[in-house]
């Protein structure tokens, strides 16, 4: 398949030149995580059309061979009973190192399927491996594709990209666009409704969440506590708090991030009292890290830190993915994550 890849890359350069004049960029005035228009899958025999940040993808007919790249996109076809011919290997929270998170492995077993080809994306997308799977469509609605990545993939097969900007696709839009790209838009809508019901039930069973504001600290470097670093509302982990009914603190809502890095923010630890309106903190790490924060003369005064109202996500455990919902993971980890948040909220409320 090396010849196929060389041809694909060559075609991508030609395609990129054409797209450069089209100006197909994400709409700046659309809400984060929503599509500018609904994807459409026409009647049998008619093309499937999906609009996204890089333009419009047309898939001639319902695809039989589905490949996915980047984090978790494979969970959409698997949720709908379709086994991808190839997908990205898990590169975070993979406890046994086999490239499969537990809920993916469980679903493959349920479908009686062998493990698909796993793409090693530790150094970026393996375009040759993708081409070798001979896909009819490539799904990447939740991804960090560049224009060059998209052009190269599109020369291999029609590719579905994110709706607006890299890594900001909501779980709903990941399902919506990827399912549309498979010619299964109605099934995707039903999956969204099913998952929304699970979330609503979990939130309703834990009303303390609605009374507790929350922020997400980025990975904390205990060797330098001079700065408080956190995720902004552009990040899907923060967006999920709204799904669970947890209010966003004004301190986070009012923060204006650097446009070059809209996902994260930071302020000096000297201004840590800015976050006095935060009841609960979620972050990656362990108790030793929390002990370091509590001992710090500035950060230790933050109410959530002082009250031990912190949810810790251990990056070595699959549970660490709970903050960033995906279709198969949600039913698997939702109760655990909501329980952790509710326990922290109870501490915050005294």
Tab-separated table of C-alpha atoms in Angstrom:
chain	number	residue	atom	x	y	z
A	1	UNK	CA	0.000	0.000	0.000
A	2	UNK	CA	3.023	2.321	-0.031
A	3	UNK	CA	2.164	3.330	-3.615
A	4	UNK	CA	-1.314	4.282	-2.449
A	5	UNK	CA	0.130	6.510	0.280
A	6	UNK	CA	2.584	8.237	-2.060
A	7	UNK	CA	-0.256	8.958	-4.457
A	8	UNK	CA	-2.398	10.193	-1.582
A	9	UNK	CA	0.251	12.590	-0.338
A	10	UNK	CA	0.839	13.912	-3.842
A	11	UNK	CA	-2.879	14.440	-4.309
A	12	UNK	CA	-3.051	16.166	-0.948
A	13	UNK	CA	-0.620	18.843	-2.055
A	14	UNK	CA	-2.772	19.564	-5.104
A	15	UNK	CA	-5.910	19.604	-2.940
A	16	UNK	CA	-4.312	21.929	-0.382
A	17	UNK	CA	-3.476	24.430	-3.108
A	18	UNK	CA	-7.085	24.476	-4.208
A	19	UNK	CA	-8.448	24.778	-0.683
A	20	UNK	CA	-6.135	27.668	0.144
A	21	UNK	CA	-8.208	29.861	-2.135
A	22	UNK	CA	-11.530	28.661	-0.790
A	23	UNK	CA	-11.160	30.107	2.673
A	24	UNK	CA	-13.117	27.288	4.297
A	25	UNK	CA	-12.509	28.071	7.966
A	26	UNK	CA	-14.528	27.512	11.162
A	27	UNK	CA	-17.313	30.040	11.685
A	28	UNK	CA	-16.161	32.458	14.373
A	29	UNK	CA	-19.665	33.325	15.582
A	30	UNK	CA	-20.960	29.780	16.140
A	31	UNK	CA	-21.230	28.462	19.717
A	32	UNK	CA	-18.428	26.142	20.787
A	33	UNK	CA	-19.123	22.497	20.039
A	34	UNK	CA	-21.978	23.028	17.603
A	35	UNK	CA	-22.142	22.597	13.856
A	36	UNK	CA	-22.980	25.399	11.480
A	37	UNK	CA	-25.512	23.176	9.715
A	38	UNK	CA	-26.791	19.676	10.214
A	39	UNK	CA	-24.969	16.868	8.384
A	40	UNK	CA	-27.140	14.998	5.944
A	41	UNK	CA	-27.300	11.419	4.802
A	42	UNK	CA	-29.466	11.141	1.734
A	43	UNK	CA	-31.594	8.203	0.690
A	44	UNK	CA	-29.986	4.916	-0.312
A	45	UNK	CA	-27.757	5.365	-3.327
A	46	UNK	CA	-27.384	9.120	-2.870
A	47	UNK	CA	-24.233	10.773	-1.496
A	48	UNK	CA	-23.756	11.545	2.189
A	49	UNK	CA	-22.768	15.165	2.781
A	50	UNK	CA	-21.098	16.393	5.980
A	51	UNK	CA	-19.956	19.978	6.573
A	52	UNK	CA	-17.048	20.709	8.899
A	53	UNK	CA	-14.243	23.174	9.548
A	54	UNK	CA	-12.333	22.333	6.364
A	55	UNK	CA	-15.324	22.461	4.052
A	56	UNK	CA	-17.701	19.747	2.870
A	57	UNK	CA	-17.107	16.018	2.643
A	58	UNK	CA	-19.153	13.949	0.207
A	59	UNK	CA	-19.276	10.196	0.664
A	60	UNK	CA	-20.669	8.502	-2.475
A	61	UNK	CA	-22.606	5.788	-0.620
A	62	UNK	CA	-22.956	4.323	2.828
A	63	UNK	CA	-19.420	3.182	3.702
A	64	UNK	CA	-18.639	-0.431	4.489
A	65	UNK	CA	-15.045	0.072	5.654
A	66	UNK	CA	-14.761	2.688	8.396
A	67	UNK	CA	-11.434	3.933	9.761
A	68	UNK	CA	-10.978	6.452	12.563
A	69	UNK	CA	-8.044	8.547	13.732
A	70	UNK	CA	-7.298	10.467	16.912
A	71	UNK	CA	-8.872	10.014	20.323
A	72	UNK	CA	-12.124	8.065	20.765
A	73	UNK	CA	-13.714	8.554	17.340
A	74	UNK	CA	-13.886	4.768	17.020
A	75	UNK	CA	-16.365	4.682	19.897
A	76	UNK	CA	-19.081	6.068	17.626
A	77	UNK	CA	-19.111	3.239	15.067
A	78	UNK	CA	-18.622	0.663	17.814
A	79	UNK	CA	-21.580	2.094	19.729
A	80	UNK	CA	-23.647	1.678	16.560
A	81	UNK	CA	-22.502	-1.907	16.023
A	82	UNK	CA	-19.892	-1.200	13.343
A	83	UNK	CA	-16.332	-2.469	13.856
A	84	UNK	CA	-13.738	-0.136	12.304
A	85	UNK	CA	-11.118	-1.579	9.987
A	86	UNK	CA	-8.583	0.570	11.817
A	87	UNK	CA	-8.524	3.011	14.731
A	88	UNK	CA	-6.115	4.900	16.963
A	89	UNK	CA	-4.535	2.960	19.805
A	90	UNK	CA	-5.218	4.390	23.259
A	91	UNK	CA	-2.213	6.461	24.311
A	92	UNK	CA	-3.488	7.676	27.691
A	93	UNK	CA	-4.797	5.777	30.730
A	94	UNK	CA	-4.203	2.422	29.018
A	95	UNK	CA	-3.612	0.297	32.113
A	96	UNK	CA	-2.396	-2.875	30.404
A	97	UNK	CA	-0.728	-1.249	27.406
A	98	UNK	CA	-2.725	-3.144	24.781
A	99	UNK	CA	-4.020	0.004	23.097
A	100	UNK	CA	-7.618	-0.650	24.149
A	101	UNK	CA	-9.496	1.017	26.973
A	102	UNK	CA	-11.714	-1.391	28.941
A	103	UNK	CA	-15.053	-0.265	27.503
A	104	UNK	CA	-13.715	-0.614	23.957
A	105	UNK	CA	-12.446	-4.106	24.698
A	106	UNK	CA	-15.809	-4.967	26.255
A	107	UNK	CA	-17.693	-3.728	23.194
A	108	UNK	CA	-15.477	-5.670	20.801
A	109	UNK	CA	-16.142	-8.813	22.833
A	110	UNK	CA	-19.879	-8.072	22.791
A	111	UNK	CA	-19.764	-7.772	18.987
A	112	UNK	CA	-17.672	-10.926	18.691
A	113	UNK	CA	-15.016	-8.952	16.845
A	114	UNK	CA	-11.263	-9.174	16.655
A	115	UNK	CA	-9.210	-6.119	17.568
A	116	UNK	CA	-9.033	-3.815	14.519
A	117	UNK	CA	-5.749	-2.507	13.193
A	118	UNK	CA	-4.465	-0.086	15.844
A	119	UNK	CA	-2.763	3.042	14.545
A	120	UNK	CA	0.207	4.177	16.638
A	121	UNK	CA	-0.267	7.945	16.930
A	122	UNK	CA	2.524	8.595	19.436
A	123	UNK	CA	4.285	10.607	16.713
A	124	UNK	CA	1.201	11.798	14.856
A	125	UNK	CA	-1.153	10.107	12.406
A	126	UNK	CA	0.293	7.071	10.661
A	127	UNK	CA	-1.022	7.842	7.185
A	128	UNK	CA	0.494	4.723	5.632
A	129	UNK	CA	-1.230	2.480	8.184
A	130	UNK	CA	-4.532	4.263	7.551
A	131	UNK	CA	-4.152	3.810	3.802
A	132	UNK	CA	-3.348	0.123	4.286
A	133	UNK	CA	-6.789	-0.461	5.809
A	134	UNK	CA	-8.414	0.655	2.525
A	135	UNK	CA	-11.221	2.668	4.183
A	136	UNK	CA	-14.343	4.028	2.513
A	137	UNK	CA	-14.483	6.862	5.069
A	138	UNK	CA	-12.210	8.257	7.789
A	139	UNK	CA	-13.852	9.663	10.918
A	140	UNK	CA	-12.119	12.412	12.899
A	141	UNK	CA	-14.849	14.670	14.261
A	142	UNK	CA	-13.018	14.906	17.591
A	143	UNK	CA	-9.426	15.545	16.611
A	144	UNK	CA	-6.551	17.930	16.202
A	145	UNK	CA	-6.253	17.642	12.435
A	146	UNK	CA	-4.280	20.302	10.622
A	147	UNK	CA	-5.158	21.337	7.091
A	148	UNK	CA	-2.249	19.207	5.860
A	149	UNK	CA	-3.482	16.201	7.872
A	150	UNK	CA	-6.971	16.616	6.471
A	151	UNK	CA	-5.743	16.941	2.896
A	152	UNK	CA	-3.593	13.807	3.199
A	153	UNK	CA	-6.396	11.772	4.759
A	154	UNK	CA	-8.904	13.030	2.187
A	155	UNK	CA	-6.658	11.766	-0.577
A	156	UNK	CA	-6.957	8.303	0.994
A	157	UNK	CA	-10.740	8.415	1.606
A	158	UNK	CA	-13.493	10.965	2.337
A	159	UNK	CA	-12.708	12.395	5.775
A	160	UNK	CA	-14.995	13.896	8.408
A	161	UNK	CA	-13.219	16.575	10.467
A	162	UNK	CA	-14.195	18.675	13.494
A	163	UNK	CA	-16.989	21.256	13.189
A	164	UNK	CA	-15.039	24.352	14.253
A	165	UNK	CA	-11.595	24.059	15.811
A	166	UNK	CA	-9.182	21.344	16.990
A	167	UNK	CA	-10.094	19.404	20.142
A	168	UNK	CA	-13.194	21.483	20.965
A	169	UNK	CA	-15.825	19.110	19.586
A	170	UNK	CA	-18.491	18.261	22.131
A	171	UNK	CA	-19.302	14.594	22.632
A	172	UNK	CA	-22.670	15.241	20.999
A	173	UNK	CA	-21.117	16.652	17.845
A	174	UNK	CA	-18.569	13.847	17.769
A	175	UNK	CA	-21.459	11.402	17.644
A	176	UNK	CA	-23.495	13.547	15.259
A	177	UNK	CA	-20.814	14.106	12.625
A	178	UNK	CA	-19.210	10.678	12.778
A	179	UNK	CA	-22.538	8.862	12.577
A	180	UNK	CA	-23.579	11.051	9.658
A	181	UNK	CA	-20.343	10.176	7.893
A	182	UNK	CA	-21.314	6.520	8.208
A	183	UNK	CA	-24.777	7.100	6.768
A	184	UNK	CA	-26.246	6.466	10.235
A	185	UNK	CA	-27.368	9.952	11.277
A	186	UNK	CA	-30.674	8.780	12.764
A	187	UNK	CA	-28.935	6.089	14.796
A	188	UNK	CA	-26.477	8.734	15.995
A	189	UNK	CA	-29.305	10.988	17.162
A	190	UNK	CA	-30.809	8.074	19.078
A	191	UNK	CA	-27.464	7.374	20.726
A	192	UNK	CA	-27.179	11.019	21.788
A	193	UNK	CA	-30.656	10.913	23.326
A	194	UNK	CA	-29.809	7.707	25.186
A	195	UNK	CA	-26.593	9.165	26.631
A	196	UNK	CA	-28.312	12.429	27.548
A	197	UNK	CA	-30.825	10.398	29.531
A	198	UNK	CA	-28.036	8.715	31.500
A	199	UNK	CA	-26.448	12.074	32.297
A	200	UNK	CA	-29.743	13.654	33.318
A	201	UNK	CA	-30.536	10.746	35.637
A	202	UNK	CA	-27.092	10.882	37.259
A	203	UNK	CA	-27.318	14.641	37.818
A	204	UNK	CA	-30.859	14.403	39.207
A	205	UNK	CA	-29.739	11.749	41.693
A	206	UNK	CA	-27.030	14.117	43.001
A	207	UNK	CA	-28.643	17.551	43.484
A	208	UNK	CA	-25.610	18.796	45.412
A	209	UNK	CA	-23.864	19.187	42.048
A	210	UNK	CA	-26.192	22.019	41.063
A	211	UNK	CA	-25.152	23.874	44.217
A	212	UNK	CA	-21.402	23.580	43.645
A	213	UNK	CA	-19.228	25.553	41.247
A	214	UNK	CA	-16.270	23.735	39.743
A	215	UNK	CA	-12.973	24.306	37.939
A	216	UNK	CA	-10.449	21.973	36.311
A	217	UNK	CA	-6.779	22.514	37.116
A	218	UNK	CA	-4.313	21.371	34.474
A	219	UNK	CA	-1.537	18.978	35.462
A	220	UNK	CA	0.055	20.560	38.547
A	221	UNK	CA	3.836	20.907	38.734
A	222	UNK	CA	4.584	20.864	42.458
A	223	UNK	CA	8.113	22.152	41.776
A	224	UNK	CA	6.608	25.464	40.671
A	225	UNK	CA	3.435	26.611	42.414
A	226	UNK	CA	3.859	30.250	41.446
A	227	UNK	CA	1.128	29.987	38.825
A	228	UNK	CA	-2.384	28.524	38.848
A	229	UNK	CA	-3.095	26.818	35.524
A	230	UNK	CA	-6.578	25.713	34.537
A	231	UNK	CA	-8.787	24.677	31.631
A	232	UNK	CA	-11.175	27.210	30.112
A	233	UNK	CA	-14.752	26.749	28.832
A	234	UNK	CA	-13.294	25.939	25.394
A	235	UNK	CA	-12.134	22.601	26.777
A	236	UNK	CA	-14.538	19.667	26.590
A	237	UNK	CA	-13.754	18.636	30.182
A	238	UNK	CA	-15.088	21.976	31.404
A	239	UNK	CA	-18.084	21.795	29.072
A	240	UNK	CA	-19.079	18.475	30.647
A	241	UNK	CA	-19.630	20.191	34.007
A	242	UNK	CA	-22.555	22.034	32.414
A	243	UNK	CA	-24.045	18.718	31.282
A	244	UNK	CA	-23.952	17.619	34.908
A	245	UNK	CA	-25.652	20.816	36.082
A	246	UNK	CA	-22.605	22.220	37.892
A	247	UNK	CA	-22.381	26.011	37.637
A	248	UNK	CA	-19.313	27.665	36.192
A	249	UNK	CA	-17.573	30.093	38.564
A	250	UNK	CA	-17.578	33.696	37.424
A	251	UNK	CA	-13.789	33.680	37.781
A	252	UNK	CA	-13.560	31.069	35.004
A	253	UNK	CA	-16.371	32.433	32.841
A	254	UNK	CA	-14.844	35.934	32.829
A	255	UNK	CA	-11.306	34.814	31.996
A	256	UNK	CA	-10.103	35.809	28.521
A	257	UNK	CA	-7.626	33.206	27.265
A	258	UNK	CA	-4.878	33.694	24.729
A	259	UNK	CA	-6.471	33.049	21.295
A	260	UNK	CA	-3.415	30.963	20.425
A	261	UNK	CA	-4.240	28.612	23.322
A	262	UNK	CA	-7.962	28.923	24.023
A	263	UNK	CA	-8.137	25.730	26.103
A	264	UNK	CA	-6.035	26.850	29.052
A	265	UNK	CA	-5.528	29.830	31.313
A	266	UNK	CA	-3.211	30.863	34.104
A	267	UNK	CA	-2.880	33.496	36.802
A	268	UNK	CA	-0.216	34.247	39.371
A	269	UNK	CA	-0.566	32.382	42.650
A	270	UNK	CA	-0.543	35.806	44.306
A	271	UNK	CA	-4.031	36.250	42.836
A	272	UNK	CA	-5.300	32.823	43.843
A	273	UNK	CA	-8.121	34.479	45.785
A	274	UNK	CA	-9.669	35.071	42.358
A	275	UNK	CA	-10.923	31.508	42.749
A	276	UNK	CA	-12.663	32.024	46.062
A	277	UNK	CA	-15.884	31.394	44.133
A	278	UNK	CA	-14.801	27.823	43.273
A	279	UNK	CA	-16.327	25.084	45.436
A	280	UNK	CA	-14.836	21.995	43.762
A	281	UNK	CA	-11.589	21.360	41.893
A	282	UNK	CA	-10.910	18.498	39.470
A	283	UNK	CA	-7.334	17.736	38.488
A	284	UNK	CA	-4.864	15.007	37.581
A	285	UNK	CA	-2.526	13.774	40.298
A	286	UNK	CA	-2.335	12.065	43.673
A	287	UNK	CA	-2.709	12.871	47.358
A	288	UNK	CA	0.942	13.911	47.648
A	289	UNK	CA	0.277	16.640	45.094
A	290	UNK	CA	-2.765	17.821	47.054
A	291	UNK	CA	-0.698	17.865	50.234
A	292	UNK	CA	1.778	20.164	48.460
A	293	UNK	CA	-1.042	22.499	47.456
A	294	UNK	CA	-2.476	22.538	50.979
A	295	UNK	CA	0.954	23.401	52.397
A	296	UNK	CA	1.449	26.299	49.988
A	297	UNK	CA	0.811	29.642	51.742
A	298	UNK	CA	-1.181	30.994	48.786
A	299	UNK	CA	-2.800	28.057	47.021
A	300	UNK	CA	-3.628	26.406	50.335
A	301	UNK	CA	-6.096	29.246	51.000
A	302	UNK	CA	-8.245	28.412	47.984
A	303	UNK	CA	-11.547	27.180	49.478
A	304	UNK	CA	-11.664	23.975	47.433
A	305	UNK	CA	-8.112	23.085	48.489
A	306	UNK	CA	-8.694	23.991	52.135
A	307	UNK	CA	-11.902	21.932	52.215
A	308	UNK	CA	-10.373	18.901	50.459
A	309	UNK	CA	-13.120	19.338	47.872
A	310	UNK	CA	-10.927	17.896	45.138
A	311	UNK	CA	-11.497	15.109	42.616
A	312	UNK	CA	-8.207	13.428	41.735
A	313	UNK	CA	-7.803	11.653	38.409
A	314	UNK	CA	-4.915	9.199	38.279
A	315	UNK	CA	-3.451	9.245	34.770
A	316	UNK	CA	-2.340	5.628	35.155
A	317	UNK	CA	-5.957	4.503	35.514
A	318	UNK	CA	-8.678	4.327	32.873
A	319	UNK	CA	-10.826	6.315	35.315
A	320	UNK	CA	-8.762	9.390	34.401
A	321	UNK	CA	-10.677	9.621	31.120
A	322	UNK	CA	-13.992	10.143	32.931
A	323	UNK	CA	-13.696	13.920	32.704
A	324	UNK	CA	-13.797	13.844	28.908
A	325	UNK	CA	-16.958	11.925	27.941
A	326	UNK	CA	-17.092	9.577	24.971
A	327	UNK	CA	-19.941	7.316	23.797
A	328	UNK	CA	-18.783	3.988	25.231
A	329	UNK	CA	-17.002	5.443	28.251
A	330	UNK	CA	-19.999	7.428	29.502
A	331	UNK	CA	-22.087	4.413	30.571
A	332	UNK	CA	-18.946	2.769	31.967
A	333	UNK	CA	-17.592	5.619	34.127
A	334	UNK	CA	-20.416	8.127	34.570
A	335	UNK	CA	-21.580	6.854	37.963
A	336	UNK	CA	-18.006	6.750	39.273
A	337	UNK	CA	-17.227	10.289	38.129
A	338	UNK	CA	-20.498	11.755	39.371
A	339	UNK	CA	-19.939	10.017	42.709
A	340	UNK	CA	-16.491	11.594	43.003
A	341	UNK	CA	-17.861	15.035	42.149
A	342	UNK	CA	-20.762	14.675	44.579
A	343	UNK	CA	-18.439	13.617	47.406
A	344	UNK	CA	-16.245	16.670	46.783
A	345	UNK	CA	-19.311	18.912	46.594
A	346	UNK	CA	-20.530	17.600	49.944
A	347	UNK	CA	-17.213	18.619	51.491
A	348	UNK	CA	-17.487	22.064	49.912
A	349	UNK	CA	-20.984	22.552	51.283
A	350	UNK	CA	-19.810	21.598	54.763
